[in-house]
Coordinates of C-alpha atoms in Angstrom, one line a residue:
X1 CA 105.4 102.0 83.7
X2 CA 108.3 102.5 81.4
X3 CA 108.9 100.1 78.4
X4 CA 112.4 98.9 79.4
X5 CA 110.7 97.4 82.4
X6 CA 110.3 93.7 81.3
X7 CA 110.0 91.8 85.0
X8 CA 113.1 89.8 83.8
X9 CA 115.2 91.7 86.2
X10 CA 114.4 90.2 89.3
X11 CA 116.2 87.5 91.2
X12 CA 115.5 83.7 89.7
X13 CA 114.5 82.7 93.3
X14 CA 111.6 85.4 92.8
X15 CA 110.9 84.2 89.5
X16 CA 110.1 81.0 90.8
X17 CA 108.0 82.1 93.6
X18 CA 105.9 84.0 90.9
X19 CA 105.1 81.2 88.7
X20 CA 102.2 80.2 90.8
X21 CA 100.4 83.1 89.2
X22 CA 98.9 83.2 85.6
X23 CA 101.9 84.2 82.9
X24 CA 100.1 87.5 82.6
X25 CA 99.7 88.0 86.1
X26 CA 103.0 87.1 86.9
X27 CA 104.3 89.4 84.3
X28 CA 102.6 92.7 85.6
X29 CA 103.8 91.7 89.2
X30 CA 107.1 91.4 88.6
X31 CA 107.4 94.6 86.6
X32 CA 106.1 96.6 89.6
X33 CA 108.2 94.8 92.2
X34 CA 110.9 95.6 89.5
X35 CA 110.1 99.3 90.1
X36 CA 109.5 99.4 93.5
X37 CA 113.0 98.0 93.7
X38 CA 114.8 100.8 91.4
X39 CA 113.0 103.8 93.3
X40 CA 113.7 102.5 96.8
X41 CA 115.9 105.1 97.3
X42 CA 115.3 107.6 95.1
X43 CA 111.9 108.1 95.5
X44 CA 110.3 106.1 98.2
X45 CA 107.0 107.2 98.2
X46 CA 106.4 105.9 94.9
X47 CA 108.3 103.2 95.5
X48 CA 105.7 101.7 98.0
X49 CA 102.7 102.7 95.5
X50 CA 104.4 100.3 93.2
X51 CA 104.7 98.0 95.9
X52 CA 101.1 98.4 96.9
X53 CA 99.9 97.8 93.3
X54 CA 101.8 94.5 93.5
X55 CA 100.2 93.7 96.7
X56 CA 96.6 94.0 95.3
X57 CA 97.2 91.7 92.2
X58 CA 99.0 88.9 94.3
X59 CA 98.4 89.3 97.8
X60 CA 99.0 85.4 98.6
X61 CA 103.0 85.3 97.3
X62 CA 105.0 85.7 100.4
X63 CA 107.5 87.6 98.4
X64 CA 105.6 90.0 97.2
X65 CA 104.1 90.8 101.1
X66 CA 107.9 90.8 101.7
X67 CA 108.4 93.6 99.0
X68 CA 105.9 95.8 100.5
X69 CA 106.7 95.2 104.1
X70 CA 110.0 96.7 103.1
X71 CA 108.9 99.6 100.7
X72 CA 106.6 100.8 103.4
X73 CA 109.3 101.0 106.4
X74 CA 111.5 102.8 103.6
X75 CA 108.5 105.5 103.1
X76 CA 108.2 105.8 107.2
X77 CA 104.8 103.9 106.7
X78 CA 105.8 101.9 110.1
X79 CA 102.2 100.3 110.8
X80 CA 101.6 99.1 107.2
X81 CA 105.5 98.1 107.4
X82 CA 104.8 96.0 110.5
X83 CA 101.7 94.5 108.8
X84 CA 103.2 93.3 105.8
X85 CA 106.2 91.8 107.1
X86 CA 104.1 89.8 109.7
X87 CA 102.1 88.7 106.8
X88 CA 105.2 87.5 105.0
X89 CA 106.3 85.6 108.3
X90 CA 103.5 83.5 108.3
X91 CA 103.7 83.0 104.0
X92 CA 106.9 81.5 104.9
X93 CA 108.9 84.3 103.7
X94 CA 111.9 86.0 105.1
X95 CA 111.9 84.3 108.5
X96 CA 113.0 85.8 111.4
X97 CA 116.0 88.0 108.9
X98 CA 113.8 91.1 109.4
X99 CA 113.4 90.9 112.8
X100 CA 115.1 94.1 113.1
X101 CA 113.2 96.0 110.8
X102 CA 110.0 95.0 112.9
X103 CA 111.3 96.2 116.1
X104 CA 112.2 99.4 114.4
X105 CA 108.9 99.8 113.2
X106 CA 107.6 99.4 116.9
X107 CA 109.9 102.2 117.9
X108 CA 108.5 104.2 115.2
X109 CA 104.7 104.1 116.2
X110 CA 106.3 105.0 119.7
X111 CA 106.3 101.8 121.2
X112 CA 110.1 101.3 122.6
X113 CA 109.1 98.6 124.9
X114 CA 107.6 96.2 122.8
X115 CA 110.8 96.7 120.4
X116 CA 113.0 95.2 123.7
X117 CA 110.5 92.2 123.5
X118 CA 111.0 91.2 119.9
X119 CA 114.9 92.0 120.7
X120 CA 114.7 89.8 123.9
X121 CA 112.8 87.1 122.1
X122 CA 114.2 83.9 121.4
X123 CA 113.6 84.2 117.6
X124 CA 116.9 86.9 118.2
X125 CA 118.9 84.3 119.2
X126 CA 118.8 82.7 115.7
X127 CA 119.8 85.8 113.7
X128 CA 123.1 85.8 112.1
X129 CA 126.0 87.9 112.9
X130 CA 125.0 91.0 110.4
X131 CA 121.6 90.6 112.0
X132 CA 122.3 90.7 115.3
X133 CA 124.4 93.9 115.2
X134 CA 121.5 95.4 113.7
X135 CA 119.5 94.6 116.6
X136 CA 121.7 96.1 118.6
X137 CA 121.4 99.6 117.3
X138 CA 117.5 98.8 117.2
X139 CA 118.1 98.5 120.8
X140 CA 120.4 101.7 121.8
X141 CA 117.4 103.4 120.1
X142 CA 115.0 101.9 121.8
X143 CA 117.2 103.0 125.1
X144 CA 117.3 106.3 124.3
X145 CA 113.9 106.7 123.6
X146 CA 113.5 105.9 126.7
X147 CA 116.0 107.8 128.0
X148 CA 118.6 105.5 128.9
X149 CA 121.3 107.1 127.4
X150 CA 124.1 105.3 129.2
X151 CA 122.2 101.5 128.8
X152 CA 122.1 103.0 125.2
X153 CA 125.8 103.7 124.5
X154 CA 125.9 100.0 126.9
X155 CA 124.0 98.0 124.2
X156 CA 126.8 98.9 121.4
X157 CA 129.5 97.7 123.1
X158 CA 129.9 95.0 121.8
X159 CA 133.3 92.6 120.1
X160 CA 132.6 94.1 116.6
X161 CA 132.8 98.0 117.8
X162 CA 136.4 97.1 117.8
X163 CA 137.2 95.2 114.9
X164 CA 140.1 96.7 113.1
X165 CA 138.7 95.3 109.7
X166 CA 135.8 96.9 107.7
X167 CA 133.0 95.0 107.5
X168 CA 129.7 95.5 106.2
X169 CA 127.8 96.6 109.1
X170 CA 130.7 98.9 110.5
X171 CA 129.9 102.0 109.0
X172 CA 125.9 101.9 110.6
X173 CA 127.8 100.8 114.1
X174 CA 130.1 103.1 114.4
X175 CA 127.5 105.9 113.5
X176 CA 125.0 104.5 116.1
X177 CA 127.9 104.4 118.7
X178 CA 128.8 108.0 117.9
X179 CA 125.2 109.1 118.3
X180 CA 124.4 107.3 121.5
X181 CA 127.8 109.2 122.9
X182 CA 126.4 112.5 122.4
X183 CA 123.1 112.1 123.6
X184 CA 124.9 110.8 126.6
X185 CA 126.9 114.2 126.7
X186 CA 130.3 112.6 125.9
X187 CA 130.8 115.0 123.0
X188 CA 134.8 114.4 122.5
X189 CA 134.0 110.9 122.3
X190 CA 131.2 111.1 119.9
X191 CA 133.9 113.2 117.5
X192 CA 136.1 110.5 117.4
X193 CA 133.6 107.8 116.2
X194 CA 131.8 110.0 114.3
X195 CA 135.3 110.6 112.7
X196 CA 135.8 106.4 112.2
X197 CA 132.4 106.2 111.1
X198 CA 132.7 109.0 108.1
X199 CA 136.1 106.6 107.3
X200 CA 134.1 103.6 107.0
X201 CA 131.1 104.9 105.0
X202 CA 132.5 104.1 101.5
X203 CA 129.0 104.8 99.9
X204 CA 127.8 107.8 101.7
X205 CA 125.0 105.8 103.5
X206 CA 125.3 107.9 107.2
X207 CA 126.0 111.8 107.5
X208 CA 129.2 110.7 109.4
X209 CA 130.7 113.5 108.1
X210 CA 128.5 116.3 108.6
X211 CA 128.5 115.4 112.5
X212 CA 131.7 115.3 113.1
X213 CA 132.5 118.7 111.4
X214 CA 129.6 119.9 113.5
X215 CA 130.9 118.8 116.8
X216 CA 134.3 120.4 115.5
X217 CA 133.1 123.5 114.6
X218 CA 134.1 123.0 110.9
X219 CA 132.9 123.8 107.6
X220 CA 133.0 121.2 104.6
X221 CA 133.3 121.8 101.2
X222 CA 132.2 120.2 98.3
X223 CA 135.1 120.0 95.9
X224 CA 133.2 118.0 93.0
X225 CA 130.2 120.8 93.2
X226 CA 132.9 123.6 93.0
X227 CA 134.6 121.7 90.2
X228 CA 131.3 121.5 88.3
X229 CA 130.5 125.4 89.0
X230 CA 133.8 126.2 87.3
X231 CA 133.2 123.9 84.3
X232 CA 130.1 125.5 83.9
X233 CA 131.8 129.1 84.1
X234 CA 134.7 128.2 81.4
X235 CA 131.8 127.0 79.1
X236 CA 130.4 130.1 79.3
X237 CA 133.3 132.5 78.9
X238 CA 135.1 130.2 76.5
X239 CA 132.9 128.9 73.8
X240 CA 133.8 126.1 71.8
X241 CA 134.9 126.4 68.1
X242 CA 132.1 126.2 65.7
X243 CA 131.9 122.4 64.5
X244 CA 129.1 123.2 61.6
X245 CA 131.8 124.6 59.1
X246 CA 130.2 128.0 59.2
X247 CA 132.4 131.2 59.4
X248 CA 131.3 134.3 61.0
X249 CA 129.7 136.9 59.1
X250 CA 132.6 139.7 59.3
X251 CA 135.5 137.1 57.9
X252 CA 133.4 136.1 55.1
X253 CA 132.8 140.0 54.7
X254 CA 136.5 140.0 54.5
X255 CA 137.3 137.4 52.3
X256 CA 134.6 138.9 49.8
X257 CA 136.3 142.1 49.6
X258 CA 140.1 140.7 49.0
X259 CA 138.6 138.2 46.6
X260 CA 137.9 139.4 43.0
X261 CA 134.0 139.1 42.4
X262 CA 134.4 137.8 38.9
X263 CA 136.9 136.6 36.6
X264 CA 136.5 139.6 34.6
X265 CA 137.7 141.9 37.8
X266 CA 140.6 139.3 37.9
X267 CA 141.5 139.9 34.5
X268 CA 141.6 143.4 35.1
X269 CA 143.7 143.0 37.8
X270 CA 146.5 141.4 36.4
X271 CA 147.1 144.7 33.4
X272 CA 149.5 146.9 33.7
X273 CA 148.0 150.4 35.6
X274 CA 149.1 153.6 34.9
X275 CA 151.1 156.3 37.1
X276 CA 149.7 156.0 40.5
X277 CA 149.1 159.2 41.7
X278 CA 149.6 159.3 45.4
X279 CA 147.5 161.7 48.4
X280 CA 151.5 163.2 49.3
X281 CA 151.3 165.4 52.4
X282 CA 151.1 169.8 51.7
X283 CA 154.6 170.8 52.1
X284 CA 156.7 173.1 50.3
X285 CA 159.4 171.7 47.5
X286 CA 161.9 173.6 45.4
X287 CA 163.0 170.8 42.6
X288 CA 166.1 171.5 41.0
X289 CA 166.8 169.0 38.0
X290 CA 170.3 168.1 37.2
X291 CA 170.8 169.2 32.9
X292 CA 172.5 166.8 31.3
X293 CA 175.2 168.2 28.6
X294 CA 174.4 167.1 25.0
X295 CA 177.0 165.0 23.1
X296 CA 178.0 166.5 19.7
X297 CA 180.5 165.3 16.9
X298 CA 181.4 169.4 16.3
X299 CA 184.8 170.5 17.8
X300 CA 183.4 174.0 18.7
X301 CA 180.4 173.0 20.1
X302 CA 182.2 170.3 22.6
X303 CA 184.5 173.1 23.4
X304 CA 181.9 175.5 24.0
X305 CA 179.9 172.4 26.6
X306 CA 183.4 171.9 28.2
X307 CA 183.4 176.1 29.0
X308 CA 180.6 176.2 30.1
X309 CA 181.1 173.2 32.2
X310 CA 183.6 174.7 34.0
X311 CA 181.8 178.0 34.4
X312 CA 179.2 176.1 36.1
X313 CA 181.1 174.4 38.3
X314 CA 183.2 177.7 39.2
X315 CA 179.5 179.3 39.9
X316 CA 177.9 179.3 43.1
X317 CA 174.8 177.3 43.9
X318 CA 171.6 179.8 43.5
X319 CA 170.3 180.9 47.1
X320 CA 166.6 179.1 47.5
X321 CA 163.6 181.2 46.9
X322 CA 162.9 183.3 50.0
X323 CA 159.0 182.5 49.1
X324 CA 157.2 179.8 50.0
X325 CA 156.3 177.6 47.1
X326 CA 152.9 176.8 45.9
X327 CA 151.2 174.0 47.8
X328 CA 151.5 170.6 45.3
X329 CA 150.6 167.0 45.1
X330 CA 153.9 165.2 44.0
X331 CA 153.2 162.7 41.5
X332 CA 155.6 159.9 41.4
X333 CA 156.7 158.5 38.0
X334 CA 159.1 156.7 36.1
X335 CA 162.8 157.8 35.6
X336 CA 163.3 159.8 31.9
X337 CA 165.7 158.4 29.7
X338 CA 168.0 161.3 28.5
X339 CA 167.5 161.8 24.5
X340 CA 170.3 160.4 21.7
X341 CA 172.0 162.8 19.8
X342 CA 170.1 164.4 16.8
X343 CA 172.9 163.1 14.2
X344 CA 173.0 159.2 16.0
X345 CA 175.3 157.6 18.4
X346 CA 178.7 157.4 17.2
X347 CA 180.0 154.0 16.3
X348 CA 183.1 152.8 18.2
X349 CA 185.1 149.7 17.8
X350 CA 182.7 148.4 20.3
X351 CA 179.6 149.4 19.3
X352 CA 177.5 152.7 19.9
X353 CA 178.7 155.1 22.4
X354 CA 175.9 157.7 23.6
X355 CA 174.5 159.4 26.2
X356 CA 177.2 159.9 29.0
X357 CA 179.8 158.0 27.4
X358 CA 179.3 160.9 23.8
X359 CA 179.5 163.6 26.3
X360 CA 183.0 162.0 28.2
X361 CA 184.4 161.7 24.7
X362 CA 183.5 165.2 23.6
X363 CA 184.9 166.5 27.1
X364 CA 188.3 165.1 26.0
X365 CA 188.3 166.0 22.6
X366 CA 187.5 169.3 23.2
X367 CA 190.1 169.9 25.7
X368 CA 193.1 167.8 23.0
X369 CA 191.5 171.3 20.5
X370 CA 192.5 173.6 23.3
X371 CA 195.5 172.5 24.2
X372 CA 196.5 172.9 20.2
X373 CA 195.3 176.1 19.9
X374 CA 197.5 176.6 23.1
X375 CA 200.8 175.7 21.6
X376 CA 200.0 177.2 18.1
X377 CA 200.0 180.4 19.6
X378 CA 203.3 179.9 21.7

């Protein structure tokens, strides 16, 4: 028995009737009508122990006969059905409401006839509207058994088979209707109220549906299974992120190796390296160095830089070595600053001039000294 099972789930009306028994008593009653109740349809087999167990603790509560009159007919227990419900008939209990689950019970132990009886009898004419409709089908059944198939699809034609409203009962008519029409060999009929009844079965009660794609030749499929089938596939090929915080083993690999390990590596980091000596490909290279001319404050010496300047330029470019060179590994480094002069940049009006601007200046002084000696000898 599970725990949430208090008996305080049942009706008040069956409350009441159980408080004729001791509190105890009543207490482990109601609990096993409250379970025979929840697995009527589930599982109806264990429904009716339940039922039974109820049964044997209180077997004078009309109620409680009622309960497993009804569990027993669900199980297909049809003479133990019958029994019980009698028994509740004559505790007062039910009345003549489940007349035709009695006469259903009669056509279950193969006794059709005595079904027309209790549908003939006058306690039938009492029944409600609800009831009545469900003697009906009791009795198209009944006819068929029998093999009455047209008195059969007869008995269900009746004011309700052609009420344009649903009502309650409509779905378990039209199904009944349908069914008699086959068995009568009016198969295009049957489709059509096979049809009506799978539109009027809301809750799935009647294989409507089924039937009529039978007698069409058709094949139905079950969209929310499918639907389910492919939810199931995308979990597997698509997992879900990780929600625990934890990375996988190869980024935190990764972030290990760009981090530094400790701050002394980070310190290290952040000095100034030496020349980085790069893996260059083996080819072949012929450098070829521009010389910068040296800037001097002697008149001869700027003439003689100016001479050979010229020369220089007037000379053609050596041809490149018809050997290959040596294979190296070029080694990239800083740009050399070219050297001062030995005796010290020169001061001008605007500060030192050296370097290129010292060799420009001797350039032009040394040609002003040529031109001189030019005109001195004219």
């Amino acid at each position: 028995m599970p725990e949430d099972v208090t008996g305080g789930e049942l009706d008040a009306e069956v409350r009441a009737e159980l408080r004729a028994l001791p509190k105890d008593l009543a207490g482990r009653v109601s609990r096993h009508l409250v379970m025979a109740g929840r697995l009527s349809e589930d599982d109806p087999q264990t429904s009716y122990l339940h039922a039974k167990a109820a049964r044997r603790l209180a077997s004078r509560v009309g109620i409680v006969r009622e309960a497993a009159g009804l569990s027993a007919y669900r199980a297909g227990e049809w003479s133990e059905a019958l029994a019980e419900l009698r028994a509740a008939r004559r505790l007062g209990t039910g009345g003549d409401a489940y007349l035709p689950v009695m006469a259903d019970c009669e056509r279950g132990l193969g006794r059709p006839e005595r079904a027309l009886d209790l549908i003939k009898s006058a306690e039938a004419e009492r029944l409600d509207q609800a009831g009545r409709i469900e003697l009906r089908i009791v009795e198209s059944g009944a006819r068929r058994d029998l093999e009455q198939y047209e008195a059969a699809v007869v008995a269900l034609q009746v004011p309700e088979l052609k009420d344009r409203r649903l009502r309650p009962w409509s779905a378990r008519l039209f199904y009944a209707y349908a069914d008699a029409l086959e068995a009568a060999g009016r198969r295009d009929e049957a489709s059509d109220w096979f049809a009506r009844a799978a539109a009027a079965d809301r809750d799935g009660e009647t294989d409507a549906a089924e039937r009529y794609a039978e007698l069409e030749g058709l094949h139905i499929i079950d969209t929310e299974e499918d639907e389910e089938a492919g939810a199931e596939f995308l979990d597997h090929e698509e997992a879900p992120p990780s929600t625990t915080g934890e990375e996988p083993a190869e980024a935190l690999e990764a972030d290990d190796a760009d981090a530094p390990a400790t701050a002394g590596e980070a310190e290290a980091a952040d000095e100034p390296r030496g020349p980085v000596v790069l893996d260059a490909p083996e080819i072949s290279v012929v450098f070829q160095e521009p010389v910068a001319a040296e800037a001097t404050s002697a008149t001869s010496t700027g003439t003689a830089a100016a001479n050979d300047a010229t020369h220089d330029r007037d000379r053609p470019a050596p041809a490149e070595a018809d050997d290959e060179a040596p294979e190296i590994s070029v080694v990239f480094r800083e740009p050399v600053v070219q050297p001062e002069d030995r005796d010290g940049p020169s001061e001008g009006p605007e500060g030192p001039v050296g370097g290129a601007e010292a060799a420009e200046n001797g350039e032009g002084l040394a040609e002003g000294r040529g031109e001189e000696r030019n005109g001195s000898a004219g």
